[in-house]
Short mmCIF file of C-alpha atoms and ligand atoms in Angstrom, two decimals:
data_model
loop_
_atom_site.label_atom_id
_atom_site.label_comp_id
_atom_site.label_asym_id
_atom_site.label_seq_id
_atom_site.Cartn_x
_atom_site.Cartn_y
_atom_site.Cartn_z
CA UNK J 1 43.47 55.88 18.01
CA UNK J 2 45.70 55.15 20.56
CA UNK J 3 45.22 52.50 23.36
CA UNK J 4 42.58 53.69 25.17
CA UNK J 5 41.23 52.76 28.72
CA UNK J 6 40.68 49.44 30.48
CA UNK J 7 38.20 50.19 33.32
CA UNK J 8 34.45 48.57 33.00
CA UNK J 9 32.38 51.38 31.70
CA UNK J 10 28.81 51.55 32.74
CA UNK J 11 27.22 53.26 29.92
CA UNK J 12 23.31 52.20 29.73
CA UNK J 13 21.81 51.28 27.01
CA UNK J 14 22.83 53.10 23.82
CA UNK J 15 19.78 52.32 21.12
CA UNK J 16 20.92 51.81 17.56
CA UNK J 17 19.68 55.14 15.82
CA UNK J 18 19.10 53.03 12.48
CA UNK J 19 16.77 51.10 14.45
CA UNK J 20 14.82 53.74 16.10
CA UNK J 21 14.06 55.11 12.86
CA UNK J 22 12.82 51.69 12.08
CA UNK J 23 10.32 51.04 14.55
CA UNK J 24 8.63 54.83 13.82
CA UNK J 25 8.49 56.01 16.90
CA UNK J 26 7.86 59.85 17.13
CA UNK J 27 9.05 60.61 20.61
CA UNK J 28 12.95 60.91 20.82
CA UNK J 29 14.23 58.44 24.13
CA UNK J 30 15.41 60.91 26.55
CA UNK J 31 19.13 60.03 25.96
CA UNK J 32 19.08 61.48 22.74
CA UNK J 33 17.15 64.53 23.94
CA UNK J 34 19.53 68.04 24.20
CA UNK J 35 19.42 69.98 27.13
CA UNK J 36 18.18 73.64 25.62
CA UNK J 37 21.12 75.36 25.16
CA UNK J 38 22.73 72.49 23.29
CA UNK J 39 20.07 72.41 20.75
CA UNK J 40 20.36 72.73 17.27
CA UNK J 41 18.12 75.65 16.91
CA UNK J 42 19.42 77.38 13.34
CA UNK J 43 19.27 73.91 11.81
CA UNK J 44 17.75 74.66 8.85
CA UNK J 45 17.74 78.50 8.92
CA UNK J 46 20.56 79.21 6.03
CA UNK J 47 22.87 81.24 7.02
CA UNK J 48 24.02 84.32 5.30
CA UNK J 49 27.47 83.27 5.63
CA UNK J 50 26.96 79.55 5.04
CA UNK J 51 28.58 80.21 0.93
CA UNK J 52 31.52 81.89 2.34
CA UNK J 53 33.10 78.49 2.85
CA UNK J 54 36.60 79.18 0.86
CA UNK J 55 37.03 76.54 -2.02
CA UNK J 56 40.63 75.59 -2.65
CA UNK J 57 41.61 74.25 -6.18
CA UNK J 58 44.26 71.89 -5.71
CA UNK J 59 45.01 72.32 -9.26
CA UNK J 60 46.32 75.63 -8.71
CA UNK J 61 48.77 74.26 -6.02
CA UNK J 62 49.85 71.48 -7.61
CA UNK J 63 50.39 72.77 -11.48
CA UNK J 64 49.26 76.31 -11.39
CA UNK J 65 51.50 79.17 -12.89
CA UNK J 66 53.38 81.36 -10.39
CA UNK J 67 50.56 83.97 -10.05
CA UNK J 68 47.36 80.72 -9.90
CA UNK J 69 50.24 79.00 -6.90
CA UNK J 70 51.05 82.30 -5.36
CA UNK J 71 47.15 83.67 -4.94
CA UNK J 72 45.74 80.36 -3.96
CA UNK J 73 48.54 79.86 -1.42
CA UNK J 74 47.15 83.30 0.20
CA UNK J 75 43.48 81.87 0.13
CA UNK J 76 44.79 78.59 1.80
CA UNK J 77 46.52 80.75 4.35
CA UNK J 78 43.36 82.72 5.00
CA UNK J 79 41.32 79.99 5.25
CA UNK J 80 43.22 77.64 8.09
CA UNK J 81 43.40 81.19 9.31
CA UNK J 82 40.01 82.41 9.57
CA UNK J 83 37.95 79.27 9.14
CA UNK J 84 40.17 76.08 9.87
CA UNK J 85 38.05 74.76 7.30
CA UNK J 86 38.04 74.44 3.28
CA UNK J 87 36.65 72.97 0.41
CA UNK J 88 39.19 71.20 -2.00
CA UNK J 89 38.11 70.90 -5.25
CA UNK J 90 40.07 69.34 -8.57
CA UNK J 91 41.65 67.21 -5.69
CA UNK J 92 42.79 64.09 -7.97
CA UNK J 93 40.93 61.46 -6.03
CA UNK J 94 39.26 59.07 -8.44
CA UNK J 95 35.33 59.67 -8.54
CA UNK J 96 34.94 56.13 -9.17
CA UNK J 97 36.74 55.36 -6.06
CA UNK J 98 34.91 58.07 -4.04
CA UNK J 99 31.66 56.65 -5.19
CA UNK J 100 32.75 52.95 -4.85
CA UNK J 101 33.41 53.88 -1.04
CA UNK J 102 30.47 55.88 -0.69
CA UNK J 103 28.89 52.63 -1.78
CA UNK J 104 30.16 49.94 0.38
CA UNK J 105 29.67 52.10 3.35
CA UNK J 106 26.30 52.75 2.36
CA UNK J 107 25.80 48.75 1.77
CA UNK J 108 27.92 48.14 5.17
CA UNK J 109 25.08 50.48 7.15
CA UNK J 110 22.42 48.64 5.26
CA UNK J 111 23.40 45.49 6.74
CA UNK J 112 20.93 43.82 9.55
CA UNK J 113 21.81 45.58 12.70
CA UNK J 114 22.99 41.73 14.29
CA UNK J 115 25.58 41.62 11.19
CA UNK J 116 27.17 44.94 11.82
CA UNK J 117 27.25 44.35 15.49
CA UNK J 118 29.40 41.41 14.83
CA UNK J 119 32.09 44.37 14.98
CA UNK J 120 31.18 45.85 18.38
CA UNK J 121 32.80 49.14 19.43
CA UNK J 122 33.40 48.30 23.09
CA UNK J 123 32.46 50.99 25.24
CA UNK J 124 35.16 53.28 25.84
CA UNK J 125 36.95 52.57 22.56
CA UNK J 126 36.70 54.27 18.83
CA UNK J 127 36.76 51.45 16.35
CA UNK J 128 34.24 49.10 15.30
CA UNK J 129 30.64 50.06 14.80
CA UNK J 130 28.60 51.75 17.63
CA UNK J 131 29.32 54.87 19.09
CA UNK J 132 32.42 56.64 20.36
CA UNK J 133 32.88 58.82 23.04
CA UNK J 134 30.69 57.29 25.48
CA UNK J 135 31.52 57.07 29.10
CA UNK J 136 28.75 57.35 31.35
CA UNK J 137 25.25 56.28 31.83
CA UNK J 138 23.74 59.76 31.71
CA UNK J 139 26.04 60.97 28.95
CA UNK J 140 23.25 62.30 26.49
CA UNK J 141 24.16 60.21 22.80
CA UNK J 142 24.37 61.58 19.40
CA UNK J 143 21.75 60.72 16.37
CA UNK J 144 25.00 58.63 14.76
CA UNK J 145 25.99 55.44 13.59
CA UNK J 146 30.02 54.93 13.39
CA UNK J 147 31.70 52.07 11.66
CA UNK J 148 35.61 53.32 12.67
CA UNK J 149 38.42 51.03 11.23
CA UNK J 150 42.06 52.11 12.37
CA UNK J 151 44.54 52.03 9.52
CA UNK J 152 48.22 53.28 9.58
CA UNK J 153 50.61 51.84 11.28
CA UNK J 154 49.62 48.22 10.78
CA UNK J 155 50.24 47.72 14.79
CA UNK J 156 46.84 49.62 15.50
CA UNK J 157 44.44 47.57 13.02
CA UNK J 158 42.27 45.48 14.74
CA UNK J 159 41.48 42.29 11.99
CA UNK J 160 38.67 41.06 13.77
CA UNK J 161 36.54 44.13 13.27
CA UNK J 162 37.12 44.04 9.29
CA UNK J 163 34.09 42.74 7.75
CA UNK J 164 34.09 40.30 4.76
CA UNK J 165 30.96 41.73 3.93
CA UNK J 166 29.79 43.63 1.81
CA UNK J 167 32.75 41.88 -0.24
CA UNK J 168 34.78 44.53 -1.60
CA UNK J 169 34.81 46.41 1.53
CA UNK J 170 38.07 46.42 3.06
CA UNK J 171 40.19 46.51 -0.48
CA UNK J 172 37.95 49.82 -1.15
CA UNK J 173 39.04 51.00 2.00
CA UNK J 174 42.78 50.20 1.52
CA UNK J 175 42.75 51.70 -2.15
CA UNK J 176 40.72 55.12 -0.92
CA UNK J 177 42.89 55.40 2.15
CA UNK J 178 46.28 54.99 0.27
CA UNK J 179 44.49 57.81 -2.19
CA UNK J 180 43.42 60.19 0.86
CA UNK J 181 46.77 59.90 2.37
CA UNK J 182 48.63 61.04 -0.79
CA UNK J 183 46.11 64.26 -0.36
CA UNK J 184 47.01 64.48 2.73
CA UNK J 185 50.95 64.45 2.48
CA UNK J 186 50.30 67.05 -0.60
CA UNK J 187 47.99 69.41 1.52
CA UNK J 188 50.13 69.05 4.35
CA UNK J 189 53.29 70.35 1.95
CA UNK J 190 51.08 73.35 1.06
CA UNK J 191 50.05 73.91 4.26
CA UNK J 192 53.83 74.35 5.16
CA UNK J 193 54.38 77.00 2.19
CA UNK J 194 51.76 78.79 3.30
CA UNK J 195 53.21 79.25 6.84
CA UNK J 196 56.44 80.20 5.06
CA UNK J 197 58.02 77.24 6.41
CA UNK J 198 59.89 74.13 4.68
CA UNK J 199 57.26 72.56 2.65
CA UNK J 200 58.60 69.29 4.31
CA UNK J 201 58.50 70.13 7.55
CA UNK J 202 55.66 68.22 9.12
CA UNK J 203 56.45 64.90 7.11
CA UNK J 204 59.74 65.25 8.60
CA UNK J 205 58.47 65.81 12.08
CA UNK J 206 55.45 63.24 11.87
CA UNK J 207 57.27 59.98 11.36
CA UNK J 208 55.29 57.15 9.71
CA UNK J 209 51.68 59.28 10.30
CA UNK J 210 49.00 57.68 11.60
CA UNK J 211 45.99 57.18 10.00
CA UNK J 212 42.49 56.05 10.57
CA UNK J 213 38.91 56.52 8.97
CA UNK J 214 35.08 56.82 10.41
CA UNK J 215 32.04 56.24 8.32
CA UNK J 216 29.48 58.36 10.42
CA UNK J 217 25.74 57.21 9.37
CA UNK J 218 23.06 59.52 10.43
CA UNK J 219 19.38 58.33 9.74
CA UNK J 220 16.70 61.06 9.32
CA UNK J 221 15.32 61.90 12.74
CA UNK J 222 11.65 62.81 13.67
CA UNK J 223 12.99 66.02 15.91
CA UNK J 224 16.22 67.32 14.47
CA UNK J 225 15.19 70.70 16.78
CA UNK J 226 16.27 68.31 19.54
CA UNK J 227 19.06 66.18 19.17
CA UNK J 228 22.45 66.19 17.52
CA UNK J 229 23.98 64.22 14.88
CA UNK J 230 27.44 64.52 16.10
CA UNK J 231 28.64 66.64 19.71
CA UNK J 232 30.34 69.57 19.21
CA UNK J 233 33.99 68.89 19.00
CA UNK J 234 37.61 70.20 17.49
CA UNK J 235 39.20 66.96 15.99
CA UNK J 236 42.68 65.37 17.65
CA UNK J 237 44.37 65.17 14.06
CA UNK J 238 46.60 66.96 12.17
CA UNK J 239 44.27 67.08 9.26
CA UNK J 240 40.98 65.28 8.53
CA UNK J 241 39.23 64.87 5.05
CA UNK J 242 35.48 64.72 4.95
CA UNK J 243 33.54 63.20 2.31
CA UNK J 244 30.26 63.52 2.06
CA UNK J 245 27.16 61.16 0.46
CA UNK J 246 26.23 62.45 -3.06
CA UNK J 247 23.23 64.97 -3.13
CA UNK J 248 23.79 65.00 0.83
CA UNK J 249 21.87 67.60 2.46
CA UNK J 250 23.63 69.95 4.68
CA UNK J 251 24.54 68.28 7.94
CA UNK J 252 28.24 69.92 9.15
CA UNK J 253 28.22 72.93 11.08
CA UNK J 254 31.12 74.89 11.77
CA UNK J 255 31.47 77.57 14.79
CA UNK J 256 32.58 80.80 13.66
CA UNK J 257 32.57 83.99 15.58
CA UNK J 258 29.63 82.40 17.79
CA UNK J 259 28.13 81.53 14.94
CA UNK J 260 26.93 77.82 13.75
CA UNK J 261 27.91 78.12 9.92
CA UNK J 262 26.22 74.98 7.66
CA UNK J 263 28.82 73.84 5.20
CA UNK J 264 26.75 73.55 1.69
CA UNK J 265 28.14 70.47 0.06
CA UNK J 266 30.10 71.24 -3.09
CA UNK J 267 29.85 68.49 -5.72
CA UNK J 268 32.80 66.07 -5.75
CA UNK J 269 34.59 68.38 -3.49
CA UNK J 270 36.26 67.27 0.17
CA UNK J 271 35.86 69.08 3.03
CA UNK J 272 39.72 69.10 4.88
CA UNK J 273 40.07 70.87 8.20
CA UNK J 274 42.85 71.44 10.64
CA UNK J 275 42.70 69.43 13.83
CA UNK J 276 44.29 70.11 17.21
CA UNK J 277 47.76 69.10 16.18
CA UNK J 278 48.02 71.69 13.68
CA UNK J 279 46.72 74.38 16.22
CA UNK J 280 49.19 73.72 18.29
CA UNK J 281 52.04 73.66 16.02
CA UNK J 282 51.07 76.53 14.54
CA UNK J 283 50.93 78.37 18.26
CA UNK J 284 47.09 78.67 17.37
CA UNK J 285 47.61 80.89 14.04
CA UNK J 286 45.80 78.30 11.97
CA UNK J 287 42.94 76.89 13.90
CA UNK J 288 41.09 73.49 14.76
CA UNK J 289 37.65 75.20 14.74
CA UNK J 290 34.72 73.43 16.50
CA UNK J 291 32.30 71.43 14.13
CA UNK J 292 29.42 69.60 15.18
CA UNK J 293 26.49 67.64 12.88
CA UNK J 294 22.85 68.10 12.83
CA UNK J 295 20.00 65.60 11.25
CA UNK J 296 17.25 66.03 9.01
CA UNK J 297 13.55 65.37 9.06
CA UNK J 298 13.19 63.04 6.08
CA UNK J 299 16.98 62.36 4.74
CA UNK J 300 19.38 60.35 5.88
CA UNK J 301 23.13 61.66 5.46
CA UNK J 302 26.58 59.60 5.03
CA UNK J 303 29.84 61.14 5.96
CA UNK J 304 33.31 59.22 4.99
CA UNK J 305 36.12 60.84 7.44
CA UNK J 306 39.84 60.31 7.46
CA UNK J 307 41.98 61.53 10.69
CA UNK J 308 45.39 61.83 9.81
CA UNK J 309 47.95 62.54 12.71
CA UNK J 310 51.69 62.38 13.67
CA UNK J 311 52.91 59.30 14.97
CA UNK J 312 52.36 58.46 18.63
CA UNK J 313 55.85 58.52 19.47
CA UNK J 314 56.51 62.76 18.13
CA UNK J 315 56.37 65.32 20.40
CA UNK J 316 54.50 68.32 19.48
CA UNK J 317 54.68 71.80 20.60
CA UNK J 318 54.45 75.28 19.36
CA UNK J 319 57.31 75.50 16.36
CA UNK J 320 59.54 77.95 17.21
CA UNK J 321 58.96 80.07 13.79
CA UNK J 322 55.68 80.89 14.53
CA UNK J 323 56.35 82.02 18.25
CA UNK J 324 57.61 85.56 19.22
CA UNK J 325 56.78 88.99 21.27
CA UNK J 326 53.48 89.28 19.87
CA UNK J 327 52.94 85.74 19.98
CA UNK J 328 53.76 84.11 22.66
CA UNK J 329 53.63 80.51 23.53
CA UNK J 330 50.06 79.35 23.92
CA UNK J 331 50.97 75.58 24.07
CA UNK J 332 52.88 73.17 26.31
CA UNK J 333 55.02 70.45 24.49
CA UNK J 334 53.34 67.28 24.73
CA UNK J 335 53.34 63.58 23.57
CA UNK J 336 51.05 63.01 20.79
CA UNK J 337 50.47 59.66 21.86
CA UNK J 338 49.51 60.74 24.96
CA UNK J 339 47.27 63.43 23.86
CA UNK J 340 45.61 61.04 21.46
CA UNK J 341 44.47 58.62 24.42
CA UNK J 342 43.30 61.77 26.48
CA UNK J 343 41.25 62.55 23.09
CA UNK J 344 39.86 58.99 23.00
CA UNK J 345 38.98 59.09 26.59
CA UNK J 346 36.55 61.96 26.76
CA UNK J 347 33.52 62.92 26.04
CA UNK J 348 33.13 65.13 22.64
CA UNK J 349 32.87 68.67 24.68
CA UNK J 350 33.84 71.76 21.72
CA UNK J 351 37.45 72.50 22.21
CA UNK J 352 37.90 71.53 25.80
CA UNK J 353 40.17 68.72 25.05
CA UNK J 354 43.12 70.92 23.86
CA UNK J 355 42.88 72.51 27.12
CA UNK J 356 45.30 69.46 27.58
CA UNK J 357 47.97 71.48 26.29
CA UNK J 358 47.10 74.95 26.94
CA UNK J 359 49.20 77.41 28.81
CA UNK J 360 46.76 79.94 30.47
CA UNK J 361 47.72 83.66 29.17
CA UNK J 362 48.89 85.98 31.38
CA UNK J 363 45.20 88.34 31.82
CA UNK J 364 43.52 85.26 32.63
CA UNK J 365 45.93 84.43 35.54
C1 OGA D 1 34.17 63.90 12.77
C2 OGA D 1 32.47 64.91 12.08
C3 OGA D 1 31.03 65.56 10.65
C4 OGA D 1 30.28 65.06 9.86
O1 OGA D 1 33.68 62.66 12.10
O2 OGA D 1 34.95 64.10 13.34
O3 OGA D 1 33.35 65.88 12.57
O4 OGA D 1 29.61 65.79 9.01
N1 OGA D 1 32.10 64.54 11.28
O5 OGA D 1 30.30 63.86 9.60
NI1 NI D 2 35.22 66.39 13.38
#
């Protein structure tokens, strides 16, 4: 969440999707209706691959015996290479805390729209309540309400956007974020080990890591076949931690081998994904996979997402340990703050944002 554009943007009218749902209109406003090629055709058809999102047991990594540890590290490495996604169980985040943050998020989204709009996400910015990544009048909109806050470092916070209603909202966000930060630090250590690197390599490189939280609320949609909850994208973070609401329906899809694979929620698990930073640092060995969210005809869905990224001053580029004659450099070096700015000032468009750093391969030149 680096500083963003100061340009006056004409983004046209952005309808609040929860209000659209309340109005019970069956016709979806045109701005939400996707072009045919973008529609989530198979949204309700379970894919044969759906059960295969890897599950990593953090307990085996933290306290397992040598053999358990070794096997789990291999599994982690395969997950990051093949999927860029995994679900983590036994993550030691207090289940009551997870329940509490979910409750706070739900209470917030259930507030009257006028109350929520006291914390507006200004066009072209990414904090507050509204829709992020909207830059023009003709851009299609996502069937989603977002509420996002920058957390660390303190300088990215905008105190005016922190709600005092629900009453325990801010305290809960603080506690939750501290716990999730520890999880990110642990996971990055294991990810480093899975690459046969020094456990602290990322921590040492990242400085004071940037952390932000975004709550996504996807109301039920009368025509889930026409809209997207969240446009296809990869995350601009190093690591993303996603908590799905308890009893949520399937909503998150990952693009794997050109097929959208739905992520089946595992109770109390957290969904982790590799962001663009780790893809670049590992020279593409670990993937920042493209993903999207779809909506459901009857059920609302909530996700609480943490983005963890290097400090803006840090320079990023493929690590030399991951480059050799068989794996030539695929990305240029760049300043992470610059990448963040690039990311938040462009609409979500699959993996296009990472073109910023891609070195064209010899074959395509
Ligand atoms: C995100 C994201 C997916 C979801 O917020 O970056 O990918 O299921 N969310 O909400
Ligand atoms: Ni994402």
